[in-house]
Amino acid sequence: AAGAGYLLVGEVKASFASEDSGQFFSMARGQVRLVETTGGRIVAEASCQDVKGGHISRSQANEKAVREAVAVLKAALEPKLAGLASP
């Protein structure tokens, strides 16, 4: 839509999943929506779940899982965003 404004709304959460031989594992899930500002219509959305991150630090495992989930969401949303830019 020409001149349309968009708002990106999303959330990603990670939680501790397990520990194995000093390695911590976390799982993340998330969702993102692209909303048209002039009416609230959702024009694109993506979600993910069970995205794993591992590290020797529990907090770093959470952070890695979040980064991986964001990458999954970005990859899923990019083609939809490209379609909006087309005339």
Coordinates of C-alpha atoms in Angstrom, one line a residue:
A1 CA 0.0 0.0 0.0
A2 CA 1.5 3.3 -1.1
G3 CA 2.2 5.6 1.9
A4 CA 1.3 3.0 4.4
G5 CA 3.0 2.8 7.7
Y6 CA 3.9 -0.4 9.4
L7 CA 4.6 -1.5 13.0
L8 CA 6.6 -4.6 13.8
V9 CA 5.3 -6.3 16.9
G10 CA 7.0 -9.4 18.4
E11 CA 8.1 -11.4 21.3
V12 CA 10.7 -14.1 21.8
K13 CA 11.1 -16.0 25.0
A14 CA 13.7 -18.6 26.1
S15 CA 13.7 -21.1 28.9
F16 CA 16.2 -23.5 30.3
A17 CA 15.7 -27.0 28.9
S18 CA 18.5 -29.2 30.1
E19 CA 22.1 -29.7 31.2
D20 CA 24.4 -32.3 29.9
S21 CA 28.1 -32.7 30.9
G22 CA 28.4 -29.0 31.8
Q23 CA 26.7 -27.8 28.7
F24 CA 23.4 -25.9 29.2
F25 CA 20.6 -26.0 26.6
S26 CA 17.7 -23.6 26.3
M27 CA 14.7 -23.5 24.0
A28 CA 13.1 -20.4 22.5
R29 CA 9.8 -19.6 20.8
G30 CA 8.5 -16.4 19.4
Q31 CA 6.2 -14.6 17.1
V32 CA 6.3 -11.4 15.1
R33 CA 3.5 -9.5 13.3
L34 CA 3.7 -6.7 10.8
V35 CA 0.7 -4.4 11.4
E36 CA -0.5 -1.6 9.2
T37 CA -0.7 1.6 11.3
T38 CA -3.7 3.0 9.5
G39 CA -6.2 0.3 10.6
G40 CA -4.4 -2.4 12.6
R41 CA -4.6 -5.0 9.8
I42 CA -2.0 -7.7 10.2
V43 CA -0.2 -7.9 6.8
A44 CA 2.4 -10.5 7.7
E45 CA 3.3 -12.8 10.5
A46 CA 5.7 -15.5 11.5
S47 CA 6.2 -17.8 14.5
C48 CA 8.7 -20.4 15.7
Q49 CA 9.0 -22.8 18.6
D50 CA 11.6 -25.3 19.9
V51 CA 14.6 -23.3 18.7
K52 CA 17.6 -24.6 20.6
G53 CA 20.6 -22.8 21.9
G54 CA 23.5 -24.4 23.8
H55 CA 26.5 -23.0 25.8
I56 CA 28.6 -23.6 28.9
S57 CA 26.8 -20.7 30.6
R58 CA 23.1 -21.0 31.3
S59 CA 22.4 -17.4 30.5
Q60 CA 24.4 -17.6 27.3
A61 CA 22.4 -20.6 26.3
N62 CA 19.2 -18.5 26.7
E63 CA 20.8 -15.7 24.7
K64 CA 21.9 -18.0 21.9
A65 CA 18.4 -19.6 21.7
V66 CA 16.9 -16.1 21.5
R67 CA 19.3 -15.1 18.7
E68 CA 18.6 -18.3 16.8
A69 CA 14.8 -17.7 17.1
V70 CA 15.1 -14.1 15.9
A71 CA 17.1 -15.4 12.9
V72 CA 14.3 -17.9 12.1
L73 CA 11.6 -15.3 12.4
K74 CA 13.6 -12.8 10.2
A75 CA 14.1 -15.5 7.5
A76 CA 10.4 -16.3 7.6
L77 CA 9.3 -12.6 7.4
E78 CA 11.7 -11.3 4.8
P79 CA 9.9 -12.8 1.7
K80 CA 6.6 -11.3 3.0
L81 CA 8.2 -7.9 3.5
A82 CA 9.7 -8.1 -0.1
G83 CA 6.2 -8.6 -1.4
L84 CA 4.9 -5.4 0.3
A85 CA 7.7 -3.4 -1.5
S86 CA 6.6 -4.6 -4.9
P87 CA 4.3 -2.3 -6.9

